[in-house]
Amino acid sequence: MPRPTSLIVPSLILAATLAVPAAQAGKLYRWTDRNGVTHYGDRAPSDAVAAAAGAAEVKVIPYRSEPGSIARLRVQQDGDRYLAWADNSLAGPIEVRLDFNHSNNIIGSPLLPASATLDPRASAVVSVLSAQDPSRGGDFELSMRSVPGDPRARPQNADYLLPLRQQQFRIDQGYGGHFSHSEPEHRYAVDFAADIGTPVLAARDGTVMQVESDFDKAGLNLEKFGDRANFVRILHDDGTMALYAHLKADDGVMVRVGQRVRAGQQIGLSGNTGFSTGPHLHFAVQVNRGMRLESIPFRMTGPQGPLRLGGSVR
């Protein structure tokens, strides 16, 4: 699901559910000078500036900004208009969609809602905001959703390696598992039983796009644990993304964002973090289908040959 910046953001759904942290808030400041011209800024005017302009009351206009795990929304004053920027913090592409929560005499160019695809670590102006009627004031509140991946990606046939260094393995939940694999984001995910500390391996060549490694708790309280888990997201050359989730606390992530990895290379240690029934590795191949994250079927080979990935024993 997309990650809205003005709400709690679900984006990565795991063996149970993984979402991103809650949104951060930003502020704009509005004041009108003695000539009746309305000004906006990302900080309040100093007392000297306000006095020189003959400004009356300074009004604070809140807006929501997404945490740095995916993208950041920021608004920059440019003369009598305001640039709504999206900053991609990932080492892979993302798609964002900007919209008004509230708009009074403010219009966007392009009109909102507006979408944009950002390259790794890139920034882009999604929309330019200005007053419809320059003779009077206005205010607005923005929200932005973001999804990892490029919607133009075209998945190619590929063989994936077993993402665990162990000869004996068990699939606790496969494709369409009733416990937590019913939604599009994780319908084709696989949960491998794995003791805490089992080496996790890259199943395919790629670039580390995103990591989370600072969570150390687990449980079945969705409200408490549903938005957290340690994970590694790896971007493949065809635009698909592999998700390795519920990694060990503290030292469970062994790669850095932007690092190129090869199939079979160790990237972490399995664990039991986030909304989880017990120690395991959640693995999924995902694509962005246009502001919509979906998992897709994949072929995987283990020590004894091709794996059967469907079904659930939970």
PDB file of C-alpha atoms in Angstrom:
ATOM      1  CA  MET A   1       0.000   0.000   0.000  1.00  0.00           C
ATOM      2  CA  PRO A   2       1.141   3.581  -0.507  1.00  0.00           C
ATOM      3  CA  ARG A   3       2.727   5.498   2.340  1.00  0.00           C
ATOM      4  CA  PRO A   4       0.662   8.584   3.192  1.00  0.00           C
ATOM      5  CA  THR A   5       2.620  11.300   4.961  1.00  0.00           C
ATOM      6  CA  SER A   6      -0.400  12.718   6.733  1.00  0.00           C
ATOM      7  CA  LEU A   7      -1.395   9.363   8.191  1.00  0.00           C
ATOM      8  CA  ILE A   8       0.311   6.258   9.567  1.00  0.00           C
ATOM      9  CA  VAL A   9       1.934   4.724   6.508  1.00  0.00           C
ATOM     10  CA  PRO A  10       1.574   1.046   5.601  1.00  0.00           C
ATOM     11  CA  SER A  11       3.987   0.110   2.861  1.00  0.00           C
ATOM     12  CA  LEU A  12       5.719  -3.128   3.489  1.00  0.00           C
ATOM     13  CA  ILE A  13       3.417  -5.890   4.558  1.00  0.00           C
ATOM     14  CA  LEU A  14       5.321  -8.814   6.025  1.00  0.00           C
ATOM     15  CA  ALA A  15       4.659 -12.200   7.559  1.00  0.00           C
ATOM     16  CA  ALA A  16       2.211 -10.271   9.495  1.00  0.00           C
ATOM     17  CA  THR A  17       2.368  -6.576   8.732  1.00  0.00           C
ATOM     18  CA  LEU A  18       5.174  -4.048   8.384  1.00  0.00           C
ATOM     19  CA  ALA A  19       4.473  -0.366   7.993  1.00  0.00           C
ATOM     20  CA  VAL A  20       6.631   2.737   8.162  1.00  0.00           C
ATOM     21  CA  PRO A  21       6.807   5.074  11.161  1.00  0.00           C
ATOM     22  CA  ALA A  22       4.251   7.786  11.707  1.00  0.00           C
ATOM     23  CA  ALA A  23       4.431  11.005   9.749  1.00  0.00           C
ATOM     24  CA  GLN A  24       6.370  14.062  10.838  1.00  0.00           C
ATOM     25  CA  ALA A  25       4.856  17.519  10.894  1.00  0.00           C
ATOM     26  CA  GLY A  26       6.058  20.672   9.190  1.00  0.00           C
ATOM     27  CA  LYS A  27       4.945  24.286   9.439  1.00  0.00           C
ATOM     28  CA  LEU A  28       4.447  27.214   7.110  1.00  0.00           C
ATOM     29  CA  TYR A  29       4.057  30.793   8.355  1.00  0.00           C
ATOM     30  CA  ARG A  30       1.702  33.352   6.790  1.00  0.00           C
ATOM     31  CA  TRP A  31       1.503  37.106   7.381  1.00  0.00           C
ATOM     32  CA  THR A  32       0.155  40.139   5.530  1.00  0.00           C
ATOM     33  CA  ASP A  33       2.128  43.361   5.165  1.00  0.00           C
ATOM     34  CA  ARG A  34       0.868  46.936   5.310  1.00  0.00           C
ATOM     35  CA  ASN A  35       0.208  46.879   1.549  1.00  0.00           C
ATOM     36  CA  GLY A  36      -2.144  43.921   1.883  1.00  0.00           C
ATOM     37  CA  VAL A  37       0.306  41.455   0.306  1.00  0.00           C
ATOM     38  CA  THR A  38       0.274  38.007   1.901  1.00  0.00           C
ATOM     39  CA  HIS A  39       3.631  36.299   2.509  1.00  0.00           C
ATOM     40  CA  TYR A  40       4.517  32.704   3.306  1.00  0.00           C
ATOM     41  CA  GLY A  41       7.742  31.253   4.675  1.00  0.00           C
ATOM     42  CA  ASP A  42       9.165  28.104   6.209  1.00  0.00           C
ATOM     43  CA  ARG A  43      10.099  30.100   9.311  1.00  0.00           C
ATOM     44  CA  ALA A  44       8.430  32.923  11.177  1.00  0.00           C
ATOM     45  CA  PRO A  45       9.588  36.452  10.281  1.00  0.00           C
ATOM     46  CA  SER A  46      11.878  38.096  12.813  1.00  0.00           C
ATOM     47  CA  ASP A  47      10.445  40.895  14.922  1.00  0.00           C
ATOM     48  CA  ALA A  48      12.429  43.425  12.863  1.00  0.00           C
ATOM     49  CA  VAL A  49      11.130  42.080   9.543  1.00  0.00           C
ATOM     50  CA  ALA A  50       7.575  41.935  10.830  1.00  0.00           C
ATOM     51  CA  ALA A  51       7.789  45.500  12.137  1.00  0.00           C
ATOM     52  CA  ALA A  52       9.314  46.819   8.904  1.00  0.00           C
ATOM     53  CA  ALA A  53       6.593  45.166   6.861  1.00  0.00           C
ATOM     54  CA  GLY A  54       3.885  46.342   9.179  1.00  0.00           C
ATOM     55  CA  ALA A  55       2.809  42.726   9.524  1.00  0.00           C
ATOM     56  CA  ALA A  56      -0.127  41.890  11.700  1.00  0.00           C
ATOM     57  CA  GLU A  57      -0.626  38.449  13.235  1.00  0.00           C
ATOM     58  CA  VAL A  58       1.588  35.621  11.938  1.00  0.00           C
ATOM     59  CA  LYS A  59      -0.492  32.514  11.287  1.00  0.00           C
ATOM     60  CA  VAL A  60       1.032  29.030  11.544  1.00  0.00           C
ATOM     61  CA  ILE A  61      -0.109  26.556   8.869  1.00  0.00           C
ATOM     62  CA  PRO A  62       0.746  22.926   9.663  1.00  0.00           C
ATOM     63  CA  TYR A  63       1.480  20.320   7.028  1.00  0.00           C
ATOM     64  CA  ARG A  64       2.577  16.724   7.211  1.00  0.00           C
ATOM     65  CA  SER A  65       5.983  15.436   6.175  1.00  0.00           C
ATOM     66  CA  GLU A  66       6.898  11.774   5.802  1.00  0.00           C
ATOM     67  CA  PRO A  67       9.768  10.351   7.842  1.00  0.00           C
ATOM     68  CA  GLY A  68      13.057   9.797   6.082  1.00  0.00           C
ATOM     69  CA  SER A  69      12.578   6.062   5.560  1.00  0.00           C
ATOM     70  CA  ILE A  70      10.950   6.633   2.157  1.00  0.00           C
ATOM     71  CA  ALA A  71      10.483  10.253   1.158  1.00  0.00           C
ATOM     72  CA  ARG A  72      10.289  13.710   2.662  1.00  0.00           C
ATOM     73  CA  LEU A  73       7.833  16.418   1.694  1.00  0.00           C
ATOM     74  CA  ARG A  74       9.057  19.995   1.981  1.00  0.00           C
ATOM     75  CA  VAL A  75       7.661  23.337   0.843  1.00  0.00           C
ATOM     76  CA  GLN A  76       9.949  26.122  -0.349  1.00  0.00           C
ATOM     77  CA  GLN A  77       8.926  29.720  -0.944  1.00  0.00           C
ATOM     78  CA  ASP A  78       9.835  31.075  -4.400  1.00  0.00           C
ATOM     79  CA  GLY A  79       8.640  34.653  -4.716  1.00  0.00           C
ATOM     80  CA  ASP A  80       4.862  34.635  -4.585  1.00  0.00           C
ATOM     81  CA  ARG A  81       4.626  30.890  -5.182  1.00  0.00           C
ATOM     82  CA  TYR A  82       5.572  27.768  -3.234  1.00  0.00           C
ATOM     83  CA  LEU A  83       7.427  24.725  -4.494  1.00  0.00           C
ATOM     84  CA  ALA A  84       6.289  21.358  -3.126  1.00  0.00           C
ATOM     85  CA  TRP A  85       9.385  19.126  -3.200  1.00  0.00           C
ATOM     86  CA  ALA A  86       9.684  15.378  -2.691  1.00  0.00           C
ATOM     87  CA  ASP A  87      13.068  14.052  -1.527  1.00  0.00           C
ATOM     88  CA  ASN A  88      13.783  10.342  -2.099  1.00  0.00           C
ATOM     89  CA  SER A  89      15.911   8.946   0.734  1.00  0.00           C
ATOM     90  CA  LEU A  90      16.239   5.450  -0.754  1.00  0.00           C
ATOM     91  CA  ALA A  91      18.964   3.947  -2.949  1.00  0.00           C
ATOM     92  CA  GLY A  92      16.288   2.995  -5.444  1.00  0.00           C
ATOM     93  CA  PRO A  93      13.373   4.635  -7.269  1.00  0.00           C
ATOM     94  CA  ILE A  94      10.098   5.589  -5.630  1.00  0.00           C
ATOM     95  CA  GLU A  95       6.757   6.977  -6.757  1.00  0.00           C
ATOM     96  CA  VAL A  96       5.001   9.766  -4.836  1.00  0.00           C
ATOM     97  CA  ARG A  97       1.552  11.333  -5.026  1.00  0.00           C
ATOM     98  CA  LEU A  98       0.880  14.793  -3.616  1.00  0.00           C
ATOM     99  CA  ASP A  99      -2.568  16.086  -2.672  1.00  0.00           C
ATOM    100  CA  PHE A 100      -4.284  18.775  -0.660  1.00  0.00           C
ATOM    101  CA  ASN A 101      -5.813  17.898   2.677  1.00  0.00           C
ATOM    102  CA  HIS A 102      -7.162  21.414   2.657  1.00  0.00           C
ATOM    103  CA  SER A 103      -6.917  24.305   0.196  1.00  0.00           C
ATOM    104  CA  ASN A 104      -8.236  27.849   0.479  1.00  0.00           C
ATOM    105  CA  ASN A 105      -7.485  30.011  -2.585  1.00  0.00           C
ATOM    106  CA  ILE A 106      -4.441  27.867  -3.433  1.00  0.00           C
ATOM    107  CA  ILE A 107      -4.008  25.883  -6.651  1.00  0.00           C
ATOM    108  CA  GLY A 108      -1.254  23.563  -7.814  1.00  0.00           C
ATOM    109  CA  SER A 109       0.487  23.320 -11.176  1.00  0.00           C
ATOM    110  CA  PRO A 110       0.115  20.554 -12.143  1.00  0.00           C
ATOM    111  CA  LEU A 111      -3.252  20.255 -10.469  1.00  0.00           C
ATOM    112  CA  LEU A 112      -3.338  18.068  -7.386  1.00  0.00           C
ATOM    113  CA  PRO A 113      -3.355  15.166  -6.924  1.00  0.00           C
ATOM    114  CA  ALA A 114      -0.084  14.916  -8.855  1.00  0.00           C
ATOM    115  CA  SER A 115       2.339  11.994  -9.107  1.00  0.00           C
ATOM    116  CA  ALA A 116       6.059  11.793  -9.809  1.00  0.00           C
ATOM    117  CA  THR A 117       8.688   9.054 -10.046  1.00  0.00           C
ATOM    118  CA  LEU A 118      12.017   9.864  -8.386  1.00  0.00           C
ATOM    119  CA  ASP A 119      15.376   8.270  -9.117  1.00  0.00           C
ATOM    120  CA  PRO A 120      17.506   6.989  -6.205  1.00  0.00           C
ATOM    121  CA  ARG A 121      18.374   9.773  -3.742  1.00  0.00           C
ATOM    122  CA  ALA A 122      16.805  12.333  -6.084  1.00  0.00           C
ATOM    123  CA  SER A 123      14.594  15.342  -5.399  1.00  0.00           C
ATOM    124  CA  ALA A 124      11.847  16.749  -7.592  1.00  0.00           C
ATOM    125  CA  VAL A 125       9.249  19.514  -7.549  1.00  0.00           C
ATOM    126  CA  VAL A 126       5.922  17.687  -7.671  1.00  0.00           C
ATOM    127  CA  SER A 127       3.768  20.806  -7.921  1.00  0.00           C
ATOM    128  CA  VAL A 128       4.038  24.611  -7.801  1.00  0.00           C
ATOM    129  CA  LEU A 129       1.460  26.215  -5.514  1.00  0.00           C
ATOM    130  CA  SER A 130       0.101  29.729  -5.924  1.00  0.00           C
ATOM    131  CA  ALA A 131      -2.935  31.825  -5.080  1.00  0.00           C
ATOM    132  CA  GLN A 132      -5.888  31.585  -7.432  1.00  0.00           C
ATOM    133  CA  ASP A 133      -6.792  35.160  -6.498  1.00  0.00           C
ATOM    134  CA  PRO A 134      -3.587  37.098  -5.660  1.00  0.00           C
ATOM    135  CA  SER A 135      -5.597  39.912  -4.091  1.00  0.00           C
ATOM    136  CA  ARG A 136      -6.540  37.828  -1.077  1.00  0.00           C
ATOM    137  CA  GLY A 137      -4.854  35.413   1.289  1.00  0.00           C
ATOM    138  CA  GLY A 138      -5.139  31.671   1.473  1.00  0.00           C
ATOM    139  CA  ASP A 139      -3.909  28.613   3.276  1.00  0.00           C
ATOM    140  CA  PHE A 140      -3.437  24.922   2.609  1.00  0.00           C
ATOM    141  CA  GLU A 141      -2.411  21.593   4.061  1.00  0.00           C
ATOM    142  CA  LEU A 142      -0.587  18.963   2.004  1.00  0.00           C
ATOM    143  CA  SER A 143      -0.180  15.226   2.233  1.00  0.00           C
ATOM    144  CA  MET A 144       2.083  12.944   0.235  1.00  0.00           C
ATOM    145  CA  ARG A 145       2.034   9.184  -0.231  1.00  0.00           C
ATOM    146  CA  SER A 146       5.032   7.217  -1.435  1.00  0.00           C
ATOM    147  CA  VAL A 147       5.681   3.706  -2.701  1.00  0.00           C
ATOM    148  CA  PRO A 148       9.085   2.080  -3.274  1.00  0.00           C
ATOM    149  CA  GLY A 149       9.850   1.051  -6.847  1.00  0.00           C
ATOM    150  CA  ASP A 150       9.419   2.390 -10.364  1.00  0.00           C
ATOM    151  CA  PRO A 151       5.918   1.783 -11.824  1.00  0.00           C
ATOM    152  CA  ARG A 152       7.541   1.394 -15.253  1.00  0.00           C
ATOM    153  CA  ALA A 153       9.501  -1.709 -14.150  1.00  0.00           C
ATOM    154  CA  ARG A 154       8.983  -4.848 -16.217  1.00  0.00           C
ATOM    155  CA  PRO A 155       9.757  -8.040 -14.241  1.00  0.00           C
ATOM    156  CA  GLN A 156      11.827 -10.638 -16.079  1.00  0.00           C
ATOM    157  CA  ASN A 157      11.978 -14.389 -15.572  1.00  0.00           C
ATOM    158  CA  ALA A 158      14.548 -15.130 -12.898  1.00  0.00           C
ATOM    159  CA  ASP A 159      15.581 -17.990 -10.630  1.00  0.00           C
ATOM    160  CA  TYR A 160      15.970 -17.197  -6.936  1.00  0.00           C
ATOM    161  CA  LEU A 161      18.220 -19.014  -4.484  1.00  0.00           C
ATOM    162  CA  LEU A 162      17.077 -20.182  -1.068  1.00  0.00           C
ATOM    163  CA  PRO A 163      17.677 -17.085   1.122  1.00  0.00           C
ATOM    164  CA  LEU A 164      18.931 -19.070   4.124  1.00  0.00           C
ATOM    165  CA  ARG A 165      22.155 -20.931   4.781  1.00  0.00           C
ATOM    166  CA  GLN A 166      20.701 -24.215   6.004  1.00  0.00           C
ATOM    167  CA  GLN A 167      20.285 -27.675   4.502  1.00  0.00           C
ATOM    168  CA  GLN A 168      16.991 -28.439   6.211  1.00  0.00           C
ATOM    169  CA  PHE A 169      14.215 -25.887   5.972  1.00  0.00           C
ATOM    170  CA  ARG A 170      10.471 -25.612   6.449  1.00  0.00           C
ATOM    171  CA  ILE A 171       7.950 -23.249   4.871  1.00  0.00           C
ATOM    172  CA  ASP A 172       5.545 -22.130   7.574  1.00  0.00           C
ATOM    173  CA  GLN A 173       3.411 -19.989   5.274  1.00  0.00           C
ATOM    174  CA  GLY A 174       3.463 -19.856   1.500  1.00  0.00           C
ATOM    175  CA  TYR A 175       1.529 -18.193  -1.313  1.00  0.00           C
ATOM    176  CA  GLY A 176      -1.915 -17.086  -0.185  1.00  0.00           C
ATOM    177  CA  GLY A 177      -1.390 -18.168   3.427  1.00  0.00           C
ATOM    178  CA  HIS A 178      -4.471 -17.425   5.525  1.00  0.00           C
ATOM    179  CA  PHE A 179      -2.599 -15.945   8.480  1.00  0.00           C
ATOM    180  CA  SER A 180      -1.139 -12.909   6.733  1.00  0.00           C
ATOM    181  CA  HIS A 181      -0.596 -13.586   3.007  1.00  0.00           C
ATOM    182  CA  SER A 182      -3.993 -12.606   1.634  1.00  0.00           C
ATOM    183  CA  GLU A 183      -3.362  -8.984   0.589  1.00  0.00           C
ATOM    184  CA  PRO A 184      -1.640  -8.063  -2.722  1.00  0.00           C
ATOM    185  CA  GLU A 185       1.544  -6.827  -1.032  1.00  0.00           C
ATOM    186  CA  HIS A 186       2.262 -10.231   0.494  1.00  0.00           C
ATOM    187  CA  ARG A 187       0.028 -12.681  -1.377  1.00  0.00           C
ATOM    188  CA  TYR A 188       3.090 -14.313  -2.960  1.00  0.00           C
ATOM    189  CA  ALA A 189       5.349 -14.074   0.095  1.00  0.00           C
ATOM    190  CA  VAL A 190       6.975 -17.070   1.764  1.00  0.00           C
ATOM    191  CA  ASP A 191       7.749 -17.474   5.463  1.00  0.00           C
ATOM    192  CA  PHE A 192      10.708 -19.769   6.121  1.00  0.00           C
ATOM    193  CA  ALA A 193      11.086 -21.218   9.615  1.00  0.00           C
ATOM    194  CA  ALA A 194      14.563 -20.221  10.827  1.00  0.00           C
ATOM    195  CA  ASP A 195      16.230 -20.116  14.217  1.00  0.00           C
ATOM    196  CA  ILE A 196      17.339 -16.690  15.363  1.00  0.00           C
ATOM    197  CA  GLY A 197      20.804 -16.033  13.967  1.00  0.00           C
ATOM    198  CA  THR A 198      20.496 -18.174  10.837  1.00  0.00           C
ATOM    199  CA  PRO A 199      22.504 -16.549   8.003  1.00  0.00           C
ATOM    200  CA  VAL A 200      20.235 -14.765   5.495  1.00  0.00           C
ATOM    201  CA  LEU A 201      21.517 -14.752   1.912  1.00  0.00           C
ATOM    202  CA  ALA A 202      20.695 -12.604  -1.115  1.00  0.00           C
ATOM    203  CA  ALA A 203      18.472 -14.691  -3.355  1.00  0.00           C
ATOM    204  CA  ARG A 204      19.416 -12.670  -6.450  1.00  0.00           C
ATOM    205  CA  ASP A 205      21.958 -10.017  -7.497  1.00  0.00           C
ATOM    206  CA  GLY A 206      20.919  -6.464  -6.716  1.00  0.00           C
ATOM    207  CA  THR A 207      21.469  -3.201  -4.856  1.00  0.00           C
ATOM    208  CA  VAL A 208      20.516  -2.662  -1.235  1.00  0.00           C
ATOM    209  CA  MET A 209      17.721  -0.115  -1.487  1.00  0.00           C
ATOM    210  CA  GLN A 210      16.469   0.209   2.084  1.00  0.00           C
ATOM    211  CA  VAL A 211      17.232  -1.215   5.526  1.00  0.00           C
ATOM    212  CA  GLU A 212      15.685  -1.099   8.985  1.00  0.00           C
ATOM    213  CA  SER A 213      17.802  -2.409  11.851  1.00  0.00           C
ATOM    214  CA  ASP A 214      16.886  -0.600  15.075  1.00  0.00           C
ATOM    215  CA  PHE A 215      13.910  -2.597  16.351  1.00  0.00           C
ATOM    216  CA  ASP A 216      14.241  -5.290  19.019  1.00  0.00           C
ATOM    217  CA  LYS A 217      10.698  -6.369  19.933  1.00  0.00           C
ATOM    218  CA  ALA A 218       8.109  -8.799  18.578  1.00  0.00           C
ATOM    219  CA  GLY A 219       4.541  -9.820  19.296  1.00  0.00           C
ATOM    220  CA  LEU A 220       1.014 -10.269  17.960  1.00  0.00           C
ATOM    221  CA  ASN A 221      -0.289  -6.878  19.053  1.00  0.00           C
ATOM    222  CA  LEU A 222      -0.923  -5.318  15.630  1.00  0.00           C
ATOM    223  CA  GLU A 223      -1.260  -1.799  16.977  1.00  0.00           C
ATOM    224  CA  LYS A 224       2.016  -2.051  18.895  1.00  0.00           C
ATOM    225  CA  PHE A 225       4.154  -4.088  16.479  1.00  0.00           C
ATOM    226  CA  GLY A 226       2.446  -3.803  13.100  1.00  0.00           C
ATOM    227  CA  ASP A 227       4.499  -0.805  11.980  1.00  0.00           C
ATOM    228  CA  ARG A 228       7.946  -2.117  12.860  1.00  0.00           C
ATOM    229  CA  ALA A 229      10.354  -4.905  11.872  1.00  0.00           C
ATOM    230  CA  ASN A 230      13.976  -5.174  10.823  1.00  0.00           C
ATOM    231  CA  PHE A 231      14.363  -5.784   7.098  1.00  0.00           C
ATOM    232  CA  VAL A 232      16.481  -5.432   3.986  1.00  0.00           C
ATOM    233  CA  ARG A 233      14.996  -4.427   0.619  1.00  0.00           C
ATOM    234  CA  ILE A 234      17.108  -5.249  -2.455  1.00  0.00           C
ATOM    235  CA  LEU A 235      16.452  -3.731  -5.887  1.00  0.00           C
ATOM    236  CA  HIS A 236      17.065  -5.988  -8.902  1.00  0.00           C
ATOM    237  CA  ASP A 237      18.133  -4.833 -12.358  1.00  0.00           C
ATOM    238  CA  ASP A 238      14.620  -5.362 -13.781  1.00  0.00           C
ATOM    239  CA  GLY A 239      13.039  -3.089 -11.160  1.00  0.00           C
ATOM    240  CA  THR A 240      11.630  -5.822  -8.929  1.00  0.00           C
ATOM    241  CA  MET A 241      12.472  -5.698  -5.225  1.00  0.00           C
ATOM    242  CA  ALA A 242      13.138  -8.526  -2.766  1.00  0.00           C
ATOM    243  CA  LEU A 243      12.097  -8.058   0.838  1.00  0.00           C
ATOM    244  CA  TYR A 244      13.872  -9.962   3.647  1.00  0.00           C
ATOM    245  CA  ALA A 245      12.042  -9.250   6.892  1.00  0.00           C
ATOM    246  CA  HIS A 246      11.883  -9.919  10.658  1.00  0.00           C
ATOM    247  CA  LEU A 247      15.675  -9.899  10.882  1.00  0.00           C
ATOM    248  CA  LYS A 248      17.549 -10.251  14.156  1.00  0.00           C
ATOM    249  CA  ALA A 249      17.757  -7.301  16.516  1.00  0.00           C
ATOM    250  CA  ASP A 250      21.011  -5.366  16.887  1.00  0.00           C
ATOM    251  CA  ASP A 251      23.263  -7.131  14.348  1.00  0.00           C
ATOM    252  CA  GLY A 252      20.640  -8.653  12.043  1.00  0.00           C
ATOM    253  CA  VAL A 253      21.441  -6.374   9.069  1.00  0.00           C
ATOM    254  CA  MET A 254      24.918  -6.889   7.574  1.00  0.00           C
ATOM    255  CA  VAL A 255      24.744  -4.658   4.482  1.00  0.00           C
ATOM    256  CA  ARG A 256      24.466  -0.920   3.900  1.00  0.00           C
ATOM    257  CA  VAL A 257      22.130   1.119   1.720  1.00  0.00           C
ATOM    258  CA  GLY A 258      23.552   1.485  -1.795  1.00  0.00           C
ATOM    259  CA  GLN A 259      25.730  -1.642  -1.549  1.00  0.00           C
ATOM    260  CA  ARG A 260      25.797  -4.017  -4.519  1.00  0.00           C
ATOM    261  CA  VAL A 261      25.304  -7.661  -3.504  1.00  0.00           C
ATOM    262  CA  ARG A 262      25.575 -10.961  -5.350  1.00  0.00           C
ATOM    263  CA  ALA A 263      23.252 -13.957  -5.148  1.00  0.00           C
ATOM    264  CA  GLY A 264      24.348 -16.167  -2.242  1.00  0.00           C
ATOM    265  CA  GLN A 265      26.081 -13.331  -0.349  1.00  0.00           C
ATOM    266  CA  GLN A 266      25.186 -13.043   3.321  1.00  0.00           C
ATOM    267  CA  ILE A 267      23.119  -9.930   4.024  1.00  0.00           C
ATOM    268  CA  GLY A 268      21.886 -10.544   7.556  1.00  0.00           C
ATOM    269  CA  LEU A 269      20.714 -12.863  10.307  1.00  0.00           C
ATOM    270  CA  SER A 270      17.190 -14.173  10.716  1.00  0.00           C
ATOM    271  CA  GLY A 271      15.260 -13.101  13.775  1.00  0.00           C
ATOM    272  CA  ASN A 272      11.884 -12.398  15.295  1.00  0.00           C
ATOM    273  CA  THR A 273      11.185  -8.659  15.146  1.00  0.00           C
ATOM    274  CA  GLY A 274       7.902  -6.879  14.518  1.00  0.00           C
ATOM    275  CA  PHE A 275       4.449  -8.436  14.183  1.00  0.00           C
ATOM    276  CA  SER A 276       5.461 -12.084  14.145  1.00  0.00           C
ATOM    277  CA  THR A 277       4.308 -15.455  15.497  1.00  0.00           C
ATOM    278  CA  GLY A 278       7.879 -16.633  16.058  1.00  0.00           C
ATOM    279  CA  PRO A 279      11.372 -16.747  14.542  1.00  0.00           C
ATOM    280  CA  HIS A 280      11.275 -16.897  10.753  1.00  0.00           C
ATOM    281  CA  LEU A 281      12.335 -15.141   7.554  1.00  0.00           C
ATOM    282  CA  HIS A 282       9.690 -13.436   5.459  1.00  0.00           C
ATOM    283  CA  PHE A 283      10.689 -13.283   1.779  1.00  0.00           C
ATOM    284  CA  ALA A 284       8.760 -11.614  -1.038  1.00  0.00           C
ATOM    285  CA  VAL A 285       9.416 -10.229  -4.516  1.00  0.00           C
ATOM    286  CA  GLN A 286       7.495  -6.990  -5.024  1.00  0.00           C
ATOM    287  CA  VAL A 287       6.814  -4.445  -7.746  1.00  0.00           C
ATOM    288  CA  ASN A 288       5.198  -1.017  -7.825  1.00  0.00           C
ATOM    289  CA  ARG A 289       2.051  -1.226  -9.956  1.00  0.00           C
ATOM    290  CA  GLY A 290       1.434   2.531  -9.911  1.00  0.00           C
ATOM    291  CA  MET A 291       1.177   3.781  -6.290  1.00  0.00           C
ATOM    292  CA  ARG A 292       0.390   0.186  -5.361  1.00  0.00           C
ATOM    293  CA  LEU A 293       2.940  -2.285  -4.012  1.00  0.00           C
ATOM    294  CA  GLU A 294       2.273  -5.890  -5.032  1.00  0.00           C
ATOM    295  CA  SER A 295       4.057  -9.176  -4.546  1.00  0.00           C
ATOM    296  CA  ILE A 296       4.554 -11.439  -7.571  1.00  0.00           C
ATOM    297  CA  PRO A 297       5.176 -15.196  -7.961  1.00  0.00           C
ATOM    298  CA  PHE A 298       8.781 -16.315  -8.278  1.00  0.00           C
ATOM    299  CA  ARG A 299      10.784 -19.483  -8.851  1.00  0.00           C
ATOM    300  CA  MET A 300      13.172 -20.628  -6.123  1.00  0.00           C
ATOM    301  CA  THR A 301      15.689 -23.460  -5.935  1.00  0.00           C
ATOM    302  CA  GLY A 302      16.845 -25.118  -2.712  1.00  0.00           C
ATOM    303  CA  PRO A 303      19.501 -27.749  -1.954  1.00  0.00           C
ATOM    304  CA  GLN A 304      17.271 -30.525  -3.312  1.00  0.00           C
ATOM    305  CA  GLY A 305      15.889 -28.639  -6.300  1.00  0.00           C
ATOM    306  CA  PRO A 306      12.862 -26.420  -7.054  1.00  0.00           C
ATOM    307  CA  LEU A 307      10.686 -25.467  -4.097  1.00  0.00           C
ATOM    308  CA  ARG A 308       6.916 -25.686  -3.857  1.00  0.00           C
ATOM    309  CA  LEU A 309       5.910 -22.279  -2.529  1.00  0.00           C
ATOM    310  CA  GLY A 310       2.114 -22.360  -2.285  1.00  0.00           C
ATOM    311  CA  GLY A 311      -0.140 -23.096   0.645  1.00  0.00           C
ATOM    312  CA  SER A 312       0.133 -22.667   4.386  1.00  0.00           C
ATOM    313  CA  VAL A 313       0.556 -24.937   7.396  1.00  0.00           C
ATOM    314  CA  ARG A 314      -0.487 -22.277   9.907  1.00  0.00           C
TER     315      ARG A 314
END
